[in-house]
PDB file of C-alpha atoms and ligand atoms in Angstrom:
ATOM      1  CA  MET R   1     -35.263  -0.567  -3.039  1.00  0.00           C
ATOM      2  CA  SER R   2     -37.967  -3.148  -2.464  1.00  0.00           C
ATOM      3  CA  PRO R   3     -37.598  -6.366  -0.416  1.00  0.00           C
ATOM      4  CA  ARG R   4     -36.817  -9.725  -2.039  1.00  0.00           C
ATOM      5  CA  ALA R   5     -39.849 -11.657  -3.312  1.00  0.00           C
ATOM      6  CA  LEU R   6     -41.109 -14.433  -1.024  1.00  0.00           C
ATOM      7  CA  PRO R   7     -40.742 -18.069  -2.109  1.00  0.00           C
ATOM      8  CA  ARG R   8     -43.917 -19.778  -3.298  1.00  0.00           C
ATOM      9  CA  VAL R   9     -45.662 -22.344  -1.083  1.00  0.00           C
ATOM     10  CA  ARG R  10     -46.656 -25.547  -2.832  1.00  0.00           C
ATOM     11  CA  ARG R  11     -50.213 -26.644  -2.044  1.00  0.00           C
ATOM     12  CA  SER R  12     -52.005 -29.857  -2.771  1.00  0.00           C
ATOM     13  CA  PHE R  13     -55.163 -29.701  -4.885  1.00  0.00           C
ATOM     14  CA  CYS R  14     -58.475 -29.412  -2.954  1.00  0.00           C
ATOM     15  CA  PRO R  15     -61.526 -30.904  -4.690  1.00  0.00           C
ATOM     16  CA  PRO R  16     -64.372 -28.367  -5.184  1.00  0.00           C
ATOM     17  CA  LEU R  17     -67.184 -28.383  -2.618  1.00  0.00           C
ATOM     18  CA  THR R  18     -70.800 -28.950  -3.578  1.00  0.00           C
ATOM     19  CA  GLY R  19     -74.075 -27.569  -2.194  1.00  0.00           C
ATOM     20  CA  HIS R  20     -73.051 -23.888  -2.308  1.00  0.00           C
ATOM     21  CA  THR R  21     -73.688 -21.209  -4.860  1.00  0.00           C
ATOM     22  CA  ARG R  22     -70.545 -20.794  -6.985  1.00  0.00           C
ATOM     23  CA  PRO R  23     -69.180 -17.484  -5.514  1.00  0.00           C
ATOM     24  CA  LEU R  24     -69.588 -18.853  -1.986  1.00  0.00           C
ATOM     25  CA  ALA R  25     -67.982 -22.172  -2.924  1.00  0.00           C
ATOM     26  CA  ARG R  26     -65.013 -20.247  -4.334  1.00  0.00           C
ATOM     27  CA  LEU R  27     -64.592 -18.333  -1.090  1.00  0.00           C
ATOM     28  CA  ILE R  28     -64.800 -21.533   0.977  1.00  0.00           C
ATOM     29  CA  GLU R  29     -62.206 -23.163  -1.285  1.00  0.00           C
ATOM     30  CA  GLN R  30     -59.834 -20.259  -0.684  1.00  0.00           C
ATOM     31  CA  PHE R  31     -60.151 -20.540   3.106  1.00  0.00           C
ATOM     32  CA  GLU R  32     -59.637 -24.283   2.902  1.00  0.00           C
ATOM     33  CA  ARG R  33     -56.259 -23.753   1.283  1.00  0.00           C
ATOM     34  CA  LEU R  34     -55.002 -22.075   4.462  1.00  0.00           C
ATOM     35  CA  PRO R  35     -53.014 -24.157   6.961  1.00  0.00           C
ATOM     36  CA  GLY R  36     -55.059 -25.591   9.828  1.00  0.00           C
ATOM     37  CA  ILE R  37     -58.428 -24.780   8.192  1.00  0.00           C
ATOM     38  CA  GLY R  38     -60.715 -27.742   7.504  1.00  0.00           C
ATOM     39  CA  PRO R  39     -63.922 -27.706   5.397  1.00  0.00           C
ATOM     40  CA  ARG R  40     -66.219 -26.836   8.317  1.00  0.00           C
ATOM     41  CA  THR R  41     -64.094 -23.946   9.557  1.00  0.00           C
ATOM     42  CA  ALA R  42     -63.718 -22.705   5.977  1.00  0.00           C
ATOM     43  CA  GLN R  43     -67.511 -22.682   5.612  1.00  0.00           C
ATOM     44  CA  ARG R  44     -67.964 -20.920   8.966  1.00  0.00           C
ATOM     45  CA  LEU R  45     -65.454 -18.195   8.057  1.00  0.00           C
ATOM     46  CA  ALA R  46     -66.995 -17.645   4.624  1.00  0.00           C
ATOM     47  CA  LEU R  47     -70.543 -17.412   6.006  1.00  0.00           C
ATOM     48  CA  HIS R  48     -69.340 -15.054   8.742  1.00  0.00           C
ATOM     49  CA  LEU R  49     -67.785 -12.738   6.153  1.00  0.00           C
ATOM     50  CA  LEU R  50     -71.001 -12.672   4.151  1.00  0.00           C
ATOM     51  CA  ARG R  51     -72.896 -11.453   7.206  1.00  0.00           C
ATOM     52  CA  GLN R  52     -70.504  -8.523   7.702  1.00  0.00           C
ATOM     53  CA  PRO R  53     -70.957  -5.080   6.078  1.00  0.00           C
ATOM     54  CA  GLU R  54     -69.597  -4.851   2.536  1.00  0.00           C
ATOM     55  CA  GLU R  55     -66.983  -2.357   3.736  1.00  0.00           C
ATOM     56  CA  GLN R  56     -65.425  -4.965   5.982  1.00  0.00           C
ATOM     57  CA  SER R  57     -65.024  -7.403   3.099  1.00  0.00           C
ATOM     58  CA  ARG R  58     -63.394  -4.660   1.066  1.00  0.00           C
ATOM     59  CA  SER R  59     -60.900  -3.856   3.869  1.00  0.00           C
ATOM     60  CA  PHE R  60     -60.157  -7.567   4.292  1.00  0.00           C
ATOM     61  CA  ALA R  61     -59.486  -8.033   0.583  1.00  0.00           C
ATOM     62  CA  GLU R  62     -57.367  -4.881   0.412  1.00  0.00           C
ATOM     63  CA  ALA R  63     -55.286  -5.833   3.456  1.00  0.00           C
ATOM     64  CA  LEU R  64     -54.691  -9.291   1.986  1.00  0.00           C
ATOM     65  CA  LEU R  65     -53.566  -7.977  -1.369  1.00  0.00           C
ATOM     66  CA  ALA R  66     -51.468  -5.154   0.123  1.00  0.00           C
ATOM     67  CA  ALA R  67     -49.623  -7.593   2.398  1.00  0.00           C
ATOM     68  CA  ARG R  68     -49.041  -9.986  -0.487  1.00  0.00           C
ATOM     69  CA  LEU R  69     -47.721  -7.283  -2.791  1.00  0.00           C
ATOM     70  CA  GLN R  70     -45.672  -5.306  -0.274  1.00  0.00           C
ATOM     71  CA  VAL R  71     -44.169  -7.869   2.093  1.00  0.00           C
ATOM     72  CA  GLY R  72     -41.008  -9.615   0.950  1.00  0.00           C
ATOM     73  CA  GLN R  73     -37.763 -10.612   2.632  1.00  0.00           C
ATOM     74  CA  CYS R  74     -35.253  -8.352   4.347  1.00  0.00           C
ATOM     75  CA  ARG R  75     -32.140  -8.256   2.175  1.00  0.00           C
ATOM     76  CA  ARG R  76     -29.883  -8.736   5.179  1.00  0.00           C
ATOM     77  CA  CYS R  77     -31.555 -11.283   7.448  1.00  0.00           C
ATOM     78  CA  GLY R  78     -34.387 -12.793   5.352  1.00  0.00           C
ATOM     79  CA  HIS R  79     -37.142 -11.825   7.832  1.00  0.00           C
ATOM     80  CA  LEU R  80     -40.478 -10.604   6.471  1.00  0.00           C
ATOM     81  CA  SER R  81     -40.296  -6.947   5.586  1.00  0.00           C
ATOM     82  CA  ALA R  82     -41.997  -4.320   3.456  1.00  0.00           C
ATOM     83  CA  GLU R  83     -38.724  -2.371   3.304  1.00  0.00           C
ATOM     84  CA  GLU R  84     -35.279  -3.321   2.015  1.00  0.00           C
ATOM     85  CA  LEU R  85     -34.229  -3.871   5.654  1.00  0.00           C
ATOM     86  CA  CYS R  86     -36.627  -5.222   8.293  1.00  0.00           C
ATOM     87  CA  ASP R  87     -37.558  -3.444  11.542  1.00  0.00           C
ATOM     88  CA  ILE R  88     -34.955  -5.428  13.505  1.00  0.00           C
ATOM     89  CA  CYS R  89     -32.059  -4.825  11.088  1.00  0.00           C
ATOM     90  CA  ARG R  90     -32.874  -1.116  11.157  1.00  0.00           C
ATOM     91  CA  GLN R  91     -32.305  -0.914  14.937  1.00  0.00           C
ATOM     92  CA  PRO R  92     -28.616   0.018  15.421  1.00  0.00           C
ATOM     93  CA  GLU R  93     -28.627  -1.092  19.087  1.00  0.00           C
ATOM     94  CA  ARG R  94     -29.306  -4.655  17.923  1.00  0.00           C
ATOM     95  CA  SER R  95     -25.781  -5.077  16.507  1.00  0.00           C
ATOM     96  CA  SER R  96     -24.266  -6.520  19.645  1.00  0.00           C
ATOM     97  CA  GLY R  97     -22.084  -9.206  18.062  1.00  0.00           C
ATOM     98  CA  LEU R  98     -24.856 -11.752  18.717  1.00  0.00           C
ATOM     99  CA  LEU R  99     -26.644 -13.343  15.776  1.00  0.00           C
ATOM    100  CA  CYS R 100     -29.441 -15.900  16.167  1.00  0.00           C
ATOM    101  CA  VAL R 101     -30.172 -18.305  13.285  1.00  0.00           C
ATOM    102  CA  VAL R 102     -33.772 -19.510  12.846  1.00  0.00           C
ATOM    103  CA  ALA R 103     -35.465 -21.592  10.152  1.00  0.00           C
ATOM    104  CA  GLU R 104     -38.472 -19.351   9.498  1.00  0.00           C
ATOM    105  CA  SER R 105     -39.779 -15.884  10.337  1.00  0.00           C
ATOM    106  CA  ARG R 106     -42.378 -17.394  12.667  1.00  0.00           C
ATOM    107  CA  ASP R 107     -39.525 -18.719  14.857  1.00  0.00           C
ATOM    108  CA  LEU R 108     -38.024 -15.233  14.991  1.00  0.00           C
ATOM    109  CA  LEU R 109     -41.388 -13.852  16.079  1.00  0.00           C
ATOM    110  CA  ALA R 110     -41.617 -16.497  18.830  1.00  0.00           C
ATOM    111  CA  LEU R 111     -38.179 -15.499  20.161  1.00  0.00           C
ATOM    112  CA  GLU R 112     -39.075 -11.815  19.979  1.00  0.00           C
ATOM    113  CA  ARG R 113     -42.141 -12.471  22.107  1.00  0.00           C
ATOM    114  CA  THR R 114     -39.866 -13.511  24.995  1.00  0.00           C
ATOM    115  CA  ARG R 115     -38.279  -9.994  25.032  1.00  0.00           C
ATOM    116  CA  GLU R 116     -35.067 -11.633  26.233  1.00  0.00           C
ATOM    117  CA  TYR R 117     -32.980 -11.428  23.095  1.00  0.00           C
ATOM    118  CA  ARG R 118     -31.469  -8.158  21.902  1.00  0.00           C
ATOM    119  CA  GLY R 119     -29.175  -9.321  19.087  1.00  0.00           C
ATOM    120  CA  THR R 120     -29.871  -9.737  15.378  1.00  0.00           C
ATOM    121  CA  TYR R 121     -31.331 -12.723  13.486  1.00  0.00           C
ATOM    122  CA  HIS R 122     -30.801 -14.656  10.306  1.00  0.00           C
ATOM    123  CA  VAL R 123     -33.728 -16.526   8.734  1.00  0.00           C
ATOM    124  CA  LEU R 124     -32.543 -19.585   6.766  1.00  0.00           C
ATOM    125  CA  GLY R 125     -35.813 -20.114   4.910  1.00  0.00           C
ATOM    126  CA  GLY R 126     -36.063 -23.791   5.914  1.00  0.00           C
ATOM    127  CA  LEU R 127     -33.937 -26.693   7.138  1.00  0.00           C
ATOM    128  CA  ILE R 128     -31.648 -29.141   5.374  1.00  0.00           C
ATOM    129  CA  SER R 129     -33.767 -32.162   4.461  1.00  0.00           C
ATOM    130  CA  PRO R 130     -32.140 -34.708   2.124  1.00  0.00           C
ATOM    131  CA  LEU R 131     -35.409 -36.696   1.921  1.00  0.00           C
ATOM    132  CA  ASP R 132     -37.215 -33.654   0.496  1.00  0.00           C
ATOM    133  CA  GLY R 133     -34.268 -32.751  -1.719  1.00  0.00           C
ATOM    134  CA  VAL R 134     -33.459 -29.611   0.314  1.00  0.00           C
ATOM    135  CA  GLY R 135     -29.708 -29.064   0.518  1.00  0.00           C
ATOM    136  CA  PRO R 136     -27.767 -26.172   2.098  1.00  0.00           C
ATOM    137  CA  GLU R 137     -27.679 -24.363  -1.262  1.00  0.00           C
ATOM    138  CA  ALA R 138     -31.476 -23.928  -1.068  1.00  0.00           C
ATOM    139  CA  LEU R 139     -31.134 -22.009   2.223  1.00  0.00           C
ATOM    140  CA  HIS R 140     -29.778 -18.519   2.970  1.00  0.00           C
ATOM    141  CA  VAL R 141     -26.400 -19.813   4.132  1.00  0.00           C
ATOM    142  CA  GLN R 142     -24.154 -17.659   1.945  1.00  0.00           C
ATOM    143  CA  GLY R 143     -25.942 -14.550   3.179  1.00  0.00           C
ATOM    144  CA  LEU R 144     -25.219 -15.663   6.748  1.00  0.00           C
ATOM    145  CA  LEU R 145     -21.490 -16.127   6.088  1.00  0.00           C
ATOM    146  CA  ALA R 146     -21.342 -12.741   4.388  1.00  0.00           C
ATOM    147  CA  ARG R 147     -22.624 -11.045   7.549  1.00  0.00           C
ATOM    148  CA  LEU R 148     -20.045 -12.381  10.008  1.00  0.00           C
ATOM    149  CA  ASP R 149     -17.188 -10.039   9.199  1.00  0.00           C
ATOM    150  CA  PRO R 150     -18.917  -6.708   8.473  1.00  0.00           C
ATOM    151  CA  GLU R 151     -21.195  -7.076  11.499  1.00  0.00           C
ATOM    152  CA  GLN R 152     -18.373  -8.282  13.759  1.00  0.00           C
ATOM    153  CA  VAL R 153     -20.383 -11.294  14.869  1.00  0.00           C
ATOM    154  CA  GLU R 154     -18.830 -12.916  17.947  1.00  0.00           C
ATOM    155  CA  GLU R 155     -21.449 -15.566  18.619  1.00  0.00           C
ATOM    156  CA  VAL R 156     -23.980 -17.335  16.417  1.00  0.00           C
ATOM    157  CA  ILE R 157     -26.856 -18.925  18.337  1.00  0.00           C
ATOM    158  CA  LEU R 158     -28.534 -21.770  16.453  1.00  0.00           C
ATOM    159  CA  ALA R 159     -32.239 -21.787  17.333  1.00  0.00           C
ATOM    160  CA  LEU R 160     -33.478 -24.618  15.114  1.00  0.00           C
ATOM    161  CA  THR R 161     -36.173 -27.125  16.032  1.00  0.00           C
ATOM    162  CA  PRO R 162     -35.053 -30.316  17.796  1.00  0.00           C
ATOM    163  CA  SER R 163     -35.715 -32.682  14.869  1.00  0.00           C
ATOM    164  CA  VAL R 164     -33.611 -34.720  12.436  1.00  0.00           C
ATOM    165  CA  GLU R 165     -33.646 -31.774   9.996  1.00  0.00           C
ATOM    166  CA  GLY R 166     -32.913 -29.236  12.756  1.00  0.00           C
ATOM    167  CA  ASP R 167     -30.002 -31.322  14.065  1.00  0.00           C
ATOM    168  CA  THR R 168     -28.561 -31.889  10.585  1.00  0.00           C
ATOM    169  CA  THR R 169     -28.738 -28.183   9.807  1.00  0.00           C
ATOM    170  CA  SER R 170     -27.245 -27.181  13.182  1.00  0.00           C
ATOM    171  CA  LEU R 171     -24.336 -29.571  12.696  1.00  0.00           C
ATOM    172  CA  TYR R 172     -23.722 -28.345   9.165  1.00  0.00           C
ATOM    173  CA  LEU R 173     -23.763 -24.688  10.232  1.00  0.00           C
ATOM    174  CA  ALA R 174     -21.616 -25.298  13.319  1.00  0.00           C
ATOM    175  CA  ARG R 175     -18.844 -26.840  11.181  1.00  0.00           C
ATOM    176  CA  LEU R 176     -19.079 -23.995   8.716  1.00  0.00           C
ATOM    177  CA  LEU R 177     -19.146 -21.172  11.253  1.00  0.00           C
ATOM    178  CA  ARG R 178     -16.793 -22.379  13.969  1.00  0.00           C
ATOM    179  CA  PRO R 179     -13.591 -21.072  12.310  1.00  0.00           C
ATOM    180  CA  PHE R 180     -15.047 -17.564  12.446  1.00  0.00           C
ATOM    181  CA  CYS R 181     -16.967 -17.234  15.716  1.00  0.00           C
ATOM    182  CA  ARG R 182     -18.389 -18.944  18.781  1.00  0.00           C
ATOM    183  CA  VAL R 183     -21.321 -21.238  17.888  1.00  0.00           C
ATOM    184  CA  THR R 184     -23.970 -22.165  20.451  1.00  0.00           C
ATOM    185  CA  ARG R 185     -27.300 -23.952  20.275  1.00  0.00           C
ATOM    186  CA  ILE R 186     -30.300 -23.118  22.424  1.00  0.00           C
ATOM    187  CA  ALA R 187     -31.113 -25.625  25.164  1.00  0.00           C
ATOM    188  CA  TYR R 188     -34.469 -27.316  24.855  1.00  0.00           C
ATOM    189  CA  GLY R 189     -36.928 -28.294  27.494  1.00  0.00           C
ATOM    190  CA  LEU R 190     -38.947 -29.437  24.506  1.00  0.00           C
ATOM    191  CA  PRO R 191     -39.585 -32.910  23.144  1.00  0.00           C
ATOM    192  CA  MET R 192     -38.000 -33.967  19.834  1.00  0.00           C
ATOM    193  CA  GLY R 193     -39.841 -32.616  16.821  1.00  0.00           C
ATOM    194  CA  SER R 194     -41.664 -29.801  18.619  1.00  0.00           C
ATOM    195  CA  GLU R 195     -41.915 -26.455  16.867  1.00  0.00           C
ATOM    196  CA  LEU R 196     -40.258 -23.357  18.313  1.00  0.00           C
ATOM    197  CA  GLU R 197     -43.334 -21.397  17.381  1.00  0.00           C
ATOM    198  CA  TYR R 198     -45.539 -23.277  19.842  1.00  0.00           C
ATOM    199  CA  ALA R 199     -43.177 -23.168  22.816  1.00  0.00           C
ATOM    200  CA  ASP R 200     -44.340 -20.871  25.603  1.00  0.00           C
ATOM    201  CA  ASP R 201     -42.369 -17.674  26.255  1.00  0.00           C
ATOM    202  CA  VAL R 202     -40.813 -18.865  29.527  1.00  0.00           C
ATOM    203  CA  THR R 203     -39.556 -22.129  27.975  1.00  0.00           C
ATOM    204  CA  LEU R 204     -38.094 -20.244  25.024  1.00  0.00           C
ATOM    205  CA  ALA R 205     -36.448 -17.603  27.216  1.00  0.00           C
ATOM    206  CA  ARG R 206     -34.864 -20.376  29.321  1.00  0.00           C
ATOM    207  CA  ALA R 207     -33.762 -22.223  26.180  1.00  0.00           C
ATOM    208  CA  LEU R 208     -32.014 -19.075  24.993  1.00  0.00           C
ATOM    209  CA  GLU R 209     -30.416 -18.415  28.364  1.00  0.00           C
ATOM    210  CA  GLY R 210     -29.242 -22.015  28.688  1.00  0.00           C
ATOM    211  CA  ARG R 211     -27.602 -22.214  25.254  1.00  0.00           C
ATOM    212  CA  ARG R 212     -24.568 -24.460  24.951  1.00  0.00           C
ATOM    213  CA  PRO R 213     -21.537 -24.567  22.660  1.00  0.00           C
ATOM    214  CA  MET R 214     -22.168 -26.739  19.607  1.00  0.00           C
ATOM    215  CA  GLU R 215     -20.068 -29.888  19.470  1.00  0.00           C
ATOM    216  CA  ALA R 216     -19.525 -31.535  16.117  1.00  0.00           C
TER     217      ALA R 216
HETATM  218 ZN1  LIG D 301     -33.570  -7.953   8.639  1.00  0.00          ZN
END
């Protein structure tokens, strides 16, 4: 069985660049659509690729397409995976009764980098955000509830960013989960609004270690 398809990312329209031959302008436009890439970086990357051997461009294009076509979401936890179950869900020693809830796969990867956590994860696919019209039904909440009993989850650790959306989602989940298991939230040495992804490993490891019961 193949993994679930990934949700689409909405992108704003980028006006076409001028001064380049059309195939090069197209390539620059594609780079510019990537997060954190401005027009100058996009141009630098495109020109760099053109200077490389043709074989390298072919490998790059193939890797891009293969990743896009093969990587979806793990049917259990929602993490990126090319298989029905991701690498973490396929490790039997991970089922320790501990389940850590994150907003996105990149947060899971940040926690994995600390090498401190040996439980399983659940990727929500976002945070509750009434202003953006994102309610709990848009997130993988039902899948989370469905895991508690069969996996004998004793503690759910909420590892969501310290922001209005992160707090709202943590509170919502804590109320929902508390009848079934212990619910904790990681401690933050981070300022409000900071992303988990950019926290250094030591800070994240300490945040995990210093988790506290959620109070609603
Ligand atoms: Zn998984």
